[in-house]
XYZ file of C-alpha atoms in Angstrom:
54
model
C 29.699 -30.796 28.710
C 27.443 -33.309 29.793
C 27.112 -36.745 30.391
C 24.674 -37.363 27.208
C 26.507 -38.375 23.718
C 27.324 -35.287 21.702
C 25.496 -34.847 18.455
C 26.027 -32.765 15.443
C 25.671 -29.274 15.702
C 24.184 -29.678 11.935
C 22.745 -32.729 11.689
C 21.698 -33.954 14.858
C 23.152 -37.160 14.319
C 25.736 -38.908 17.154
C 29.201 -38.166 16.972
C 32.649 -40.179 17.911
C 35.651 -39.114 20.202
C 38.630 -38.775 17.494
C 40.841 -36.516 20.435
C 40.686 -36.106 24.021
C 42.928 -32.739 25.200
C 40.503 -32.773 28.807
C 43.898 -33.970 30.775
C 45.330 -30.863 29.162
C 44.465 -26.448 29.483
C 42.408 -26.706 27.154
C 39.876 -29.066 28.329
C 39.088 -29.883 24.738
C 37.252 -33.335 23.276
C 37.620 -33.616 19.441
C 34.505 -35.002 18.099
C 33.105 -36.122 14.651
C 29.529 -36.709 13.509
C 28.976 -39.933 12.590
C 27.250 -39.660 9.827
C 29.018 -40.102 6.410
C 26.711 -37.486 4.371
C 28.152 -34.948 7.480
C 31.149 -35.864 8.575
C 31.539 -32.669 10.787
C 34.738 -32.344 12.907
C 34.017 -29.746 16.061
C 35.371 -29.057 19.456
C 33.857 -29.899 22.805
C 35.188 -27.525 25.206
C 34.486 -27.271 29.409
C 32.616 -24.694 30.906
C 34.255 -22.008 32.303
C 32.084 -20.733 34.713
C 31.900 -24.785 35.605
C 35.603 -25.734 35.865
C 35.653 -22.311 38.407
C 33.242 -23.212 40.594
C 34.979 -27.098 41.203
């Protein structure tokens, strides 16, 4: 994770927050691209070796 906006693993366009599970173990945002030929729903997950070394 990073602070720039996630974009589509396939398309490369932007995508919007539809769950946030970061509160949570799994440190998990729900995310889905934006565009409406796409529509791709993926996970956003932590780091481990970042969420370790905190």
């Amino acid at each position: 994770m990073n602070d720039q906006p996630f974009t589509c693993p396939h398309c490369g366009a932007r995508c919007e927050e539809i769950a946030d599970f970061f509160h949570t173990n799994a440190k998990l945002f729900v995310q889905q691209c934006l565009n409406t030929n796409c529509g791709f729903i993926c996970g956003e997950e932590e780091d481990e070796m970042f969420l370790n070394n905190l």
